[in-house]
Amino acid sequence: MRKGLILFALLVSSLCICQPVIEIKLDRADATYVCETEAVFTVTIKADKDKPDLLSDGTATIRLTNDGLDNINSHQLDLSHGNPFTIKGKMEKPGFLSLQVSLPGAKTQIYGAAFEPLKIKPAADIPEDFESFWHGEIEKAEAIPLDLQMTPWTEGVPAEFIAHKVSFAAPNGRVYGFISRPKAEGQFPAIFSVPGAGPGQSAPQYRKDHVTMVMNVHTYDPAIPGKTIKESYDDVNYGGMYMYKNIPDRSKTYMHRAIIGINRSLNWLADQPYVAKGKIGYYGSSQGGAFGLILGGLNKNLRAIASNVPAMCDHLGYREGRLAGWPQYCRQMKNAPEIESMAQYYDAANFARFIDVPIRVIVGFADRTCSPSSVYAAYNVIPSKSKLIVDEIGMGHEWGQSFNKAINWMIDLIQ
């Protein structure tokens, strides 16, 4: 019996499926090149994640693109002919050369090379009436009573804090969120945020000696008794994802209410007696990163902004053959002219043109959700005299340590 078990174990181990691992590096540590020069990617494919042996058979699929959209070169490579191997490419104008390597059984890997990224420009000029449109929409919204609704929040609240669920009236609906503040008397710096795409925040956040306020983009109450936030999220997405609802009407699209309502909530926060004047900072990632650029351009109550892989940038990027940022309005709607027109009023790169406070932006060179070219297109038009972009060369659409550092930097500035 024992001998049989040993033989069975050996048989099972011999049948274990290996998991190949794809690794990509560039010949420049900073992954940044001058246009018309050659970037050299070195690709190494290991036979298994736990072993150093290299894979000597199989076929890898190689695709070089203009930041995930227009194809530059694609082919298949027989690993029996060499592993590691190199892929070379260049770009004639500022942008990102993106390499995608895939192999059956392995996680597809993406790596980006930047070509003069500080010269990337948005694919379209700002509409002539961009400012007047948004100032007019904000002014019209003032005719709507704020109708502040505050509900005490008691679940999981630290002893030294007071917390509430809050909501505010906005055009075509409401916006919802949470606020917490210290019980102690006095004025405190405030941290404002908007979550990334998804259901949103379902409870308050807390930071010692700070007021924190988080506002969701959605039309629904995030804490309805007997209903989960995921159920509410599924309801709002019934028949189509929320970010595409009511387009191309620029005054009724889902983000119109969200932008106006969240802007109103930030104004309300700045007026509270427990908030230190001029000491409100912002942080957000992806959709939340976009709102950092949007609010930074619309609202003068922010002192500093930390924006990670911001979405909603360079919506017309496809005109330059490159991938636009989430939610890729034009691509999703077949580049219809009316969609292109609307999208420009919701392009975070256009709001970014009016940011004059300190800002830190994080960009992932391997990001296919919020492409690095779209992030740079927005960053490059920011007029602030205190701005910095942090390049995360191998990072995709993630929240990494560099963003945590940017948040801490922002918090230091509002003290």
Tab-separated table of C-alpha atoms in Angstrom:
chain	number	residue	atom	x	y	z
A	1	MET	CA	0.000	0.000	0.000
A	2	ARG	CA	2.774	2.430	0.973
A	3	LYS	CA	4.663	1.643	-2.247
A	4	GLY	CA	1.505	2.318	-4.240
A	5	LEU	CA	1.029	5.712	-2.575
A	6	ILE	CA	4.623	6.676	-3.333
A	7	LEU	CA	4.220	5.700	-6.994
A	8	PHE	CA	0.950	7.674	-7.164
A	9	ALA	CA	2.617	10.767	-5.678
A	10	LEU	CA	5.459	10.505	-8.175
A	11	LEU	CA	2.969	10.184	-11.018
A	12	VAL	CA	1.017	13.259	-9.865
A	13	SER	CA	4.196	15.321	-9.505
A	14	SER	CA	5.286	14.323	-12.995
A	15	LEU	CA	1.960	15.544	-14.358
A	16	CYS	CA	2.074	18.942	-12.604
A	17	ILE	CA	1.560	21.702	-15.110
A	18	CYS	CA	4.307	24.296	-15.222
A	19	GLN	CA	3.402	27.967	-15.272
A	20	PRO	CA	5.708	29.887	-17.593
A	21	VAL	CA	6.710	33.399	-16.586
A	22	ILE	CA	7.418	36.219	-19.029
A	23	GLU	CA	9.918	38.900	-18.002
A	24	ILE	CA	10.645	42.052	-20.015
A	25	LYS	CA	13.380	44.646	-19.612
A	26	LEU	CA	14.603	47.607	-21.651
A	27	ASP	CA	18.136	48.650	-22.490
A	28	ARG	CA	17.603	51.951	-20.675
A	29	ALA	CA	16.840	51.900	-16.959
A	30	ASP	CA	14.549	54.921	-17.246
A	31	ALA	CA	12.749	53.438	-20.284
A	32	THR	CA	12.859	56.875	-21.916
A	33	TYR	CA	14.176	57.585	-25.403
A	34	VAL	CA	14.619	60.338	-27.961
A	35	CYS	CA	12.370	60.021	-30.995
A	36	GLU	CA	13.897	58.050	-33.886
A	37	THR	CA	16.288	56.208	-31.554
A	38	GLU	CA	15.897	52.489	-30.996
A	39	ALA	CA	14.459	50.884	-27.892
A	40	VAL	CA	15.611	47.327	-27.241
A	41	PHE	CA	13.319	45.041	-25.236
A	42	THR	CA	14.842	41.859	-23.829
A	43	VAL	CA	12.279	39.127	-23.236
A	44	THR	CA	13.030	36.144	-21.009
A	45	ILE	CA	10.535	33.317	-20.599
A	46	LYS	CA	11.059	30.958	-17.685
A	47	ALA	CA	9.621	27.461	-17.810
A	48	ASP	CA	8.102	27.811	-14.354
A	49	LYS	CA	7.656	30.601	-11.827
A	50	ASP	CA	9.517	28.632	-9.160
A	51	LYS	CA	12.439	27.491	-11.317
A	52	PRO	CA	15.237	29.317	-13.169
A	53	ASP	CA	15.075	27.041	-16.236
A	54	LEU	CA	14.215	28.774	-19.499
A	55	LEU	CA	11.440	27.567	-21.762
A	56	SER	CA	12.886	26.009	-24.907
A	57	ASP	CA	9.741	25.204	-26.845
A	58	GLY	CA	6.415	26.817	-27.600
A	59	THR	CA	5.400	29.910	-29.530
A	60	ALA	CA	5.239	33.431	-28.128
A	61	THR	CA	3.004	36.063	-29.707
A	62	ILE	CA	4.663	39.461	-30.024
A	63	ARG	CA	2.803	42.729	-30.593
A	64	LEU	CA	4.307	46.216	-30.787
A	65	THR	CA	1.796	49.074	-30.725
A	66	ASN	CA	1.440	52.809	-30.401
A	67	ASP	CA	0.505	52.682	-26.717
A	68	GLY	CA	-1.933	49.811	-27.095
A	69	LEU	CA	-3.830	50.923	-30.193
A	70	ASP	CA	-2.318	51.168	-33.680
A	71	ASN	CA	-0.337	48.082	-34.569
A	72	ILE	CA	3.336	48.633	-35.438
A	73	ASN	CA	4.502	45.036	-35.668
A	74	SER	CA	3.082	41.671	-34.690
A	75	HIS	CA	4.409	38.188	-35.218
A	76	GLN	CA	4.939	34.835	-33.560
A	77	LEU	CA	8.290	33.632	-32.307
A	78	ASP	CA	9.414	30.013	-31.925
A	79	LEU	CA	11.196	29.720	-28.567
A	80	SER	CA	13.331	26.862	-29.854
A	81	HIS	CA	15.153	29.487	-31.925
A	82	GLY	CA	16.265	31.408	-28.862
A	83	ASN	CA	15.276	32.458	-25.357
A	84	PRO	CA	15.954	35.165	-24.169
A	85	PHE	CA	15.304	37.190	-27.306
A	86	THR	CA	15.183	40.886	-28.202
A	87	ILE	CA	12.520	43.047	-29.824
A	88	LYS	CA	13.506	46.437	-31.226
A	89	GLY	CA	11.414	49.436	-32.156
A	90	LYS	CA	11.312	53.199	-32.435
A	91	MET	CA	8.808	56.035	-32.705
A	92	GLU	CA	8.935	59.057	-34.963
A	93	LYS	CA	6.987	61.356	-32.647
A	94	PRO	CA	6.452	61.648	-28.872
A	95	GLY	CA	4.504	58.761	-27.410
A	96	PHE	CA	4.808	55.261	-25.994
A	97	LEU	CA	5.992	52.135	-27.755
A	98	SER	CA	4.173	49.261	-26.080
A	99	LEU	CA	5.322	45.639	-26.241
A	100	GLN	CA	2.862	42.860	-25.444
A	101	VAL	CA	4.119	39.289	-25.112
A	102	SER	CA	1.728	36.378	-24.667
A	103	LEU	CA	2.187	32.623	-24.391
A	104	PRO	CA	-0.261	29.785	-23.656
A	105	GLY	CA	-0.309	29.108	-19.912
A	106	ALA	CA	1.499	32.330	-19.011
A	107	LYS	CA	0.223	35.712	-17.873
A	108	THR	CA	0.476	38.194	-20.738
A	109	GLN	CA	3.056	40.884	-20.040
A	110	ILE	CA	3.108	44.480	-21.262
A	111	TYR	CA	6.056	46.854	-21.151
A	112	GLY	CA	6.257	50.422	-22.372
A	113	ALA	CA	9.055	52.607	-23.701
A	114	ALA	CA	8.558	56.373	-23.537
A	115	PHE	CA	9.664	58.584	-26.414
A	116	GLU	CA	10.040	62.212	-25.330
A	117	PRO	CA	6.908	61.934	-23.156
A	118	LEU	CA	7.093	65.524	-21.923
A	119	LYS	CA	6.316	66.596	-25.494
A	120	ILE	CA	3.087	64.583	-25.791
A	121	LYS	CA	0.122	66.857	-26.459
A	122	PRO	CA	-3.608	66.159	-26.186
A	123	ALA	CA	-4.989	64.925	-29.491
A	124	ALA	CA	-7.535	67.753	-29.631
A	125	ASP	CA	-7.565	71.399	-28.635
A	126	ILE	CA	-9.784	72.527	-25.793
A	127	PRO	CA	-13.240	73.653	-27.000
A	128	GLU	CA	-13.529	77.432	-27.168
A	129	ASP	CA	-16.532	77.417	-24.855
A	130	PHE	CA	-15.146	74.878	-22.367
A	131	GLU	CA	-14.785	77.364	-19.500
A	132	SER	CA	-18.054	79.142	-20.195
A	133	PHE	CA	-19.896	75.822	-20.407
A	134	TRP	CA	-18.720	74.577	-17.029
A	135	HIS	CA	-18.994	77.921	-15.263
A	136	GLY	CA	-22.503	78.182	-16.668
A	137	GLU	CA	-23.429	74.682	-15.488
A	138	ILE	CA	-22.103	75.418	-12.006
A	139	GLU	CA	-24.037	78.684	-11.906
A	140	LYS	CA	-27.259	77.006	-13.051
A	141	ALA	CA	-26.843	74.373	-10.355
A	142	GLU	CA	-26.825	77.077	-7.695
A	143	ALA	CA	-30.533	77.512	-8.381
A	144	ILE	CA	-31.010	73.998	-6.993
A	145	PRO	CA	-31.169	74.026	-3.167
A	146	LEU	CA	-28.197	72.144	-1.725
A	147	ASP	CA	-30.584	70.010	0.339
A	148	LEU	CA	-27.805	68.666	2.559
A	149	GLN	CA	-28.775	65.396	4.212
A	150	MET	CA	-26.591	64.152	7.062
A	151	THR	CA	-27.135	60.822	8.778
A	152	PRO	CA	-25.037	59.960	11.855
A	153	TRP	CA	-22.754	56.975	11.248
A	154	THR	CA	-22.064	54.751	14.226
A	155	GLU	CA	-20.742	51.462	12.872
A	156	GLY	CA	-17.014	51.040	13.460
A	157	VAL	CA	-16.359	54.689	14.279
A	158	PRO	CA	-13.185	55.221	16.359
A	159	ALA	CA	-13.895	56.777	19.755
A	160	GLU	CA	-12.184	60.060	18.881
A	161	PHE	CA	-14.248	60.693	15.715
A	162	ILE	CA	-17.691	61.836	14.623
A	163	ALA	CA	-18.904	60.456	11.284
A	164	HIS	CA	-21.864	60.995	8.970
A	165	LYS	CA	-23.246	59.763	5.709
A	166	VAL	CA	-23.917	62.836	3.566
A	167	SER	CA	-25.710	63.628	0.339
A	168	PHE	CA	-26.249	66.744	-1.747
A	169	ALA	CA	-28.665	67.709	-4.487
A	170	ALA	CA	-27.267	67.982	-7.990
A	171	PRO	CA	-28.689	68.356	-11.502
A	172	ASN	CA	-30.657	65.218	-12.410
A	173	GLY	CA	-30.133	63.543	-9.046
A	174	ARG	CA	-27.915	63.521	-5.979
A	175	VAL	CA	-24.392	62.631	-4.905
A	176	TYR	CA	-23.543	60.613	-1.788
A	177	GLY	CA	-20.560	60.145	0.453
A	178	PHE	CA	-19.153	60.160	3.957
A	179	ILE	CA	-17.412	62.603	6.244
A	180	SER	CA	-15.528	62.076	9.492
A	181	ARG	CA	-13.946	64.609	11.838
A	182	PRO	CA	-12.244	64.607	15.211
A	183	LYS	CA	-14.477	65.106	18.254
A	184	ALA	CA	-11.980	67.587	19.641
A	185	GLU	CA	-12.678	71.293	19.249
A	186	GLY	CA	-10.728	73.257	16.695
A	187	GLN	CA	-9.977	73.444	12.996
A	188	PHE	CA	-8.309	70.610	11.128
A	189	PRO	CA	-6.807	69.988	7.683
A	190	ALA	CA	-9.190	68.115	5.392
A	191	ILE	CA	-8.584	65.273	2.940
A	192	PHE	CA	-11.041	64.942	0.068
A	193	SER	CA	-11.264	61.971	-2.304
A	194	VAL	CA	-13.342	60.251	-4.974
A	195	PRO	CA	-13.044	56.450	-5.428
A	196	GLY	CA	-11.999	54.659	-8.594
A	197	ALA	CA	-14.547	53.077	-10.930
A	198	GLY	CA	-16.804	50.541	-9.263
A	199	PRO	CA	-19.489	50.520	-6.566
A	200	GLY	CA	-17.859	53.311	-4.544
A	201	GLN	CA	-17.153	53.831	-0.861
A	202	SER	CA	-19.569	52.245	1.607
A	203	ALA	CA	-18.258	53.644	4.909
A	204	PRO	CA	-16.344	56.653	6.243
A	205	GLN	CA	-12.563	56.921	6.293
A	206	TYR	CA	-10.525	58.213	9.220
A	207	ARG	CA	-7.199	59.924	9.761
A	208	LYS	CA	-5.947	61.232	13.091
A	209	ASP	CA	-6.317	65.007	13.473
A	210	HIS	CA	-7.892	65.346	10.019
A	211	VAL	CA	-11.305	65.765	8.497
A	212	THR	CA	-11.832	63.215	5.722
A	213	MET	CA	-14.534	63.338	3.089
A	214	VAL	CA	-15.088	60.795	0.324
A	215	MET	CA	-17.733	61.320	-2.354
A	216	ASN	CA	-19.022	58.678	-4.755
A	217	VAL	CA	-19.940	59.437	-8.361
A	218	HIS	CA	-23.150	57.406	-8.198
A	219	THR	CA	-26.808	58.319	-7.969
A	220	TYR	CA	-27.558	55.790	-5.232
A	221	ASP	CA	-27.322	55.807	-1.459
A	222	PRO	CA	-24.310	53.596	-0.613
A	223	ALA	CA	-25.778	52.424	2.684
A	224	ILE	CA	-29.410	51.458	2.172
A	225	PRO	CA	-30.596	49.150	4.984
A	226	GLY	CA	-31.033	45.618	3.685
A	227	LYS	CA	-29.245	46.280	0.407
A	228	THR	CA	-25.551	45.946	-0.358
A	229	ILE	CA	-23.672	48.595	-2.295
A	230	LYS	CA	-22.880	45.921	-4.896
A	231	GLU	CA	-26.609	45.350	-5.447
A	232	SER	CA	-27.151	49.077	-5.927
A	233	TYR	CA	-24.216	49.167	-8.328
A	234	ASP	CA	-25.651	46.298	-10.350
A	235	ASP	CA	-28.984	48.117	-10.517
A	236	VAL	CA	-27.454	51.315	-11.875
A	237	ASN	CA	-25.553	49.327	-14.514
A	238	TYR	CA	-28.626	47.445	-15.684
A	239	GLY	CA	-28.908	47.988	-19.415
A	240	GLY	CA	-25.434	49.495	-19.733
A	241	MET	CA	-22.454	50.629	-17.678
A	242	TYR	CA	-22.944	53.863	-15.756
A	243	MET	CA	-20.198	55.861	-17.452
A	244	TYR	CA	-21.987	55.655	-20.814
A	245	LYS	CA	-25.469	56.580	-19.619
A	246	ASN	CA	-27.170	59.515	-21.333
A	247	ILE	CA	-24.340	60.256	-23.716
A	248	PRO	CA	-23.895	62.250	-25.901
A	249	ASP	CA	-26.019	64.872	-24.087
A	250	ARG	CA	-23.270	66.837	-22.350
A	251	SER	CA	-25.708	68.246	-19.768
A	252	LYS	CA	-27.252	64.907	-18.822
A	253	THR	CA	-24.450	62.359	-19.046
A	254	TYR	CA	-23.804	60.447	-15.811
A	255	MET	CA	-20.613	62.339	-15.056
A	256	HIS	CA	-22.305	65.738	-15.397
A	257	ARG	CA	-24.327	65.271	-12.213
A	258	ALA	CA	-21.305	63.701	-10.520
A	259	ILE	CA	-18.942	66.566	-11.368
A	260	ILE	CA	-21.383	69.335	-10.425
A	261	GLY	CA	-22.550	67.560	-7.267
A	262	ILE	CA	-19.078	66.647	-6.033
A	263	ASN	CA	-17.875	70.176	-6.761
A	264	ARG	CA	-20.740	71.467	-4.586
A	265	SER	CA	-19.819	69.063	-1.803
A	266	LEU	CA	-16.226	70.332	-1.853
A	267	ASN	CA	-17.466	73.916	-1.548
A	268	TRP	CA	-19.623	72.869	1.393
A	269	LEU	CA	-16.662	71.190	3.072
A	270	ALA	CA	-14.522	74.321	2.712
A	271	ASP	CA	-17.198	76.344	4.524
A	272	GLN	CA	-17.355	74.123	7.607
A	273	PRO	CA	-16.097	75.747	10.829
A	274	TYR	CA	-14.009	72.698	11.768
A	275	VAL	CA	-12.031	72.772	8.500
A	276	ALA	CA	-8.850	74.852	8.508
A	277	LYS	CA	-9.033	77.507	5.807
A	278	GLY	CA	-6.907	76.806	2.763
A	279	LYS	CA	-5.922	73.357	3.993
A	280	ILE	CA	-7.843	70.876	1.881
A	281	GLY	CA	-5.905	68.239	-0.040
A	282	TYR	CA	-7.087	65.728	-2.603
A	283	TYR	CA	-6.091	62.202	-3.571
A	284	GLY	CA	-7.605	59.713	-5.989
A	285	SER	CA	-6.736	56.863	-8.330
A	286	SER	CA	-8.040	56.091	-11.834
A	287	GLN	CA	-11.560	57.578	-11.895
A	288	GLY	CA	-10.592	59.257	-8.635
A	289	GLY	CA	-7.376	60.458	-10.251
A	290	ALA	CA	-9.457	62.039	-13.011
A	291	PHE	CA	-11.540	63.866	-10.424
A	292	GLY	CA	-8.335	65.269	-8.962
A	293	LEU	CA	-7.665	66.930	-12.318
A	294	ILE	CA	-11.307	67.937	-12.776
A	295	LEU	CA	-11.728	69.489	-9.339
A	296	GLY	CA	-8.251	70.982	-9.507
A	297	GLY	CA	-9.327	72.840	-12.630
A	298	LEU	CA	-12.811	73.806	-11.425
A	299	ASN	CA	-12.478	74.429	-7.713
A	300	LYS	CA	-10.083	76.784	-5.944
A	301	ASN	CA	-10.506	75.186	-2.518
A	302	LEU	CA	-7.808	72.546	-3.030
A	303	ARG	CA	-4.310	73.178	-1.701
A	304	ALA	CA	-2.575	70.115	-3.199
A	305	ILE	CA	-3.460	67.117	-5.377
A	306	ALA	CA	-2.146	63.548	-5.614
A	307	SER	CA	-3.449	61.800	-8.739
A	308	ASN	CA	-2.670	58.166	-9.517
A	309	VAL	CA	-3.072	56.795	-13.071
A	310	PRO	CA	-5.822	59.343	-13.811
A	311	ALA	CA	-8.651	58.233	-16.084
A	312	MET	CA	-10.743	60.290	-18.535
A	313	CYS	CA	-7.700	61.792	-20.265
A	314	ASP	CA	-7.163	62.484	-23.968
A	315	HIS	CA	-10.475	61.032	-25.154
A	316	LEU	CA	-9.582	61.727	-28.769
A	317	GLY	CA	-6.187	60.036	-28.506
A	318	TYR	CA	-7.181	57.563	-31.203
A	319	ARG	CA	-6.685	60.382	-33.721
A	320	GLU	CA	-2.977	60.024	-32.994
A	321	GLY	CA	-3.210	56.242	-33.165
A	322	ARG	CA	-2.881	55.812	-29.409
A	323	LEU	CA	-5.169	54.469	-26.712
A	324	ALA	CA	-7.318	57.016	-24.891
A	325	GLY	CA	-7.879	56.831	-21.159
A	326	TRP	CA	-10.826	55.050	-19.538
A	327	PRO	CA	-13.722	54.988	-20.315
A	328	GLN	CA	-12.695	55.428	-23.959
A	329	TYR	CA	-15.946	57.125	-24.939
A	330	CYS	CA	-15.076	57.439	-28.618
A	331	ARG	CA	-13.886	53.867	-29.082
A	332	GLN	CA	-16.903	52.447	-27.272
A	333	MET	CA	-19.299	54.530	-29.362
A	334	LYS	CA	-17.648	53.949	-32.756
A	335	ASN	CA	-16.125	57.444	-32.919
A	336	ALA	CA	-19.473	59.071	-33.690
A	337	PRO	CA	-19.068	62.854	-34.199
A	338	GLU	CA	-21.566	63.716	-31.465
A	339	ILE	CA	-19.630	61.516	-29.020
A	340	GLU	CA	-16.365	63.214	-29.932
A	341	SER	CA	-17.920	66.601	-29.302
A	342	MET	CA	-19.303	65.631	-25.891
A	343	ALA	CA	-16.144	63.814	-24.806
A	344	GLN	CA	-14.025	66.946	-25.008
A	345	TYR	CA	-16.091	68.560	-22.230
A	346	TYR	CA	-15.337	65.549	-20.022
A	347	ASP	CA	-11.656	65.278	-20.857
A	348	ALA	CA	-9.593	65.576	-17.684
A	349	ALA	CA	-6.764	66.978	-19.809
A	350	ASN	CA	-8.902	70.044	-20.485
A	351	PHE	CA	-9.643	70.584	-16.791
A	352	ALA	CA	-5.934	70.087	-16.073
A	353	ARG	CA	-5.147	73.238	-18.061
A	354	PHE	CA	-6.458	75.297	-15.134
A	355	ILE	CA	-4.632	73.632	-12.224
A	356	ASP	CA	-2.381	76.095	-10.419
A	357	VAL	CA	-1.748	74.268	-7.133
A	358	PRO	CA	0.987	71.725	-6.322
A	359	ILE	CA	0.248	68.353	-7.892
A	360	ARG	CA	1.872	64.933	-8.149
A	361	VAL	CA	0.820	62.493	-10.869
A	362	ILE	CA	1.692	58.790	-11.086
A	363	VAL	CA	1.812	57.071	-14.482
A	364	GLY	CA	2.167	53.365	-15.282
A	365	PHE	CA	4.115	52.649	-18.465
A	366	ALA	CA	2.278	49.293	-18.823
A	367	ASP	CA	-1.209	50.664	-18.126
A	368	ARG	CA	-3.836	49.660	-20.693
A	369	THR	CA	-6.749	51.155	-18.732
A	370	CYS	CA	-5.398	54.683	-18.403
A	371	SER	CA	-2.688	54.693	-21.041
A	372	PRO	CA	0.583	56.471	-20.223
A	373	SER	CA	0.281	58.699	-23.289
A	374	SER	CA	-3.143	59.890	-22.093
A	375	VAL	CA	-1.771	60.634	-18.625
A	376	TYR	CA	1.188	62.546	-20.040
A	377	ALA	CA	-1.116	64.450	-22.410
A	378	ALA	CA	-2.964	65.748	-19.355
A	379	TYR	CA	0.118	66.302	-17.208
A	380	ASN	CA	1.930	68.305	-19.863
A	381	VAL	CA	-0.765	70.995	-20.038
A	382	ILE	CA	-0.897	71.591	-16.274
A	383	PRO	CA	0.352	75.166	-15.690
A	384	SER	CA	1.167	74.714	-11.986
A	385	LYS	CA	4.682	75.817	-11.084
A	386	SER	CA	4.891	72.917	-8.638
A	387	LYS	CA	4.172	69.708	-10.501
A	388	LEU	CA	5.877	66.344	-10.769
A	389	ILE	CA	5.110	63.140	-12.636
A	390	VAL	CA	6.420	59.834	-11.304
A	391	ASP	CA	7.183	57.187	-13.931
A	392	GLU	CA	6.377	53.612	-12.888
A	393	ILE	CA	8.038	51.744	-15.734
A	394	GLY	CA	6.712	48.219	-15.291
A	395	MET	CA	3.444	49.157	-13.614
A	396	GLY	CA	0.011	48.603	-15.072
A	397	HIS	CA	-3.227	49.991	-13.687
A	398	GLU	CA	-2.248	49.809	-10.044
A	399	TRP	CA	-1.941	51.652	-6.733
A	400	GLY	CA	1.687	51.381	-5.668
A	401	GLN	CA	4.074	52.787	-3.103
A	402	SER	CA	4.777	55.837	-5.233
A	403	PHE	CA	1.148	56.874	-4.842
A	404	ASN	CA	1.286	56.338	-1.085
A	405	LYS	CA	4.297	58.657	-1.041
A	406	ALA	CA	2.394	61.216	-3.102
A	407	ILE	CA	-0.507	61.074	-0.644
A	408	ASN	CA	1.884	61.676	2.250
A	409	TRP	CA	3.414	64.583	0.318
A	410	MET	CA	-0.067	66.069	-0.139
A	411	ILE	CA	-0.875	65.644	3.544
A	412	ASP	CA	2.359	67.388	4.524
A	413	LEU	CA	1.379	70.384	2.385
A	414	ILE	CA	-1.963	70.903	4.112
A	415	GLN	CA	-0.584	71.006	7.634
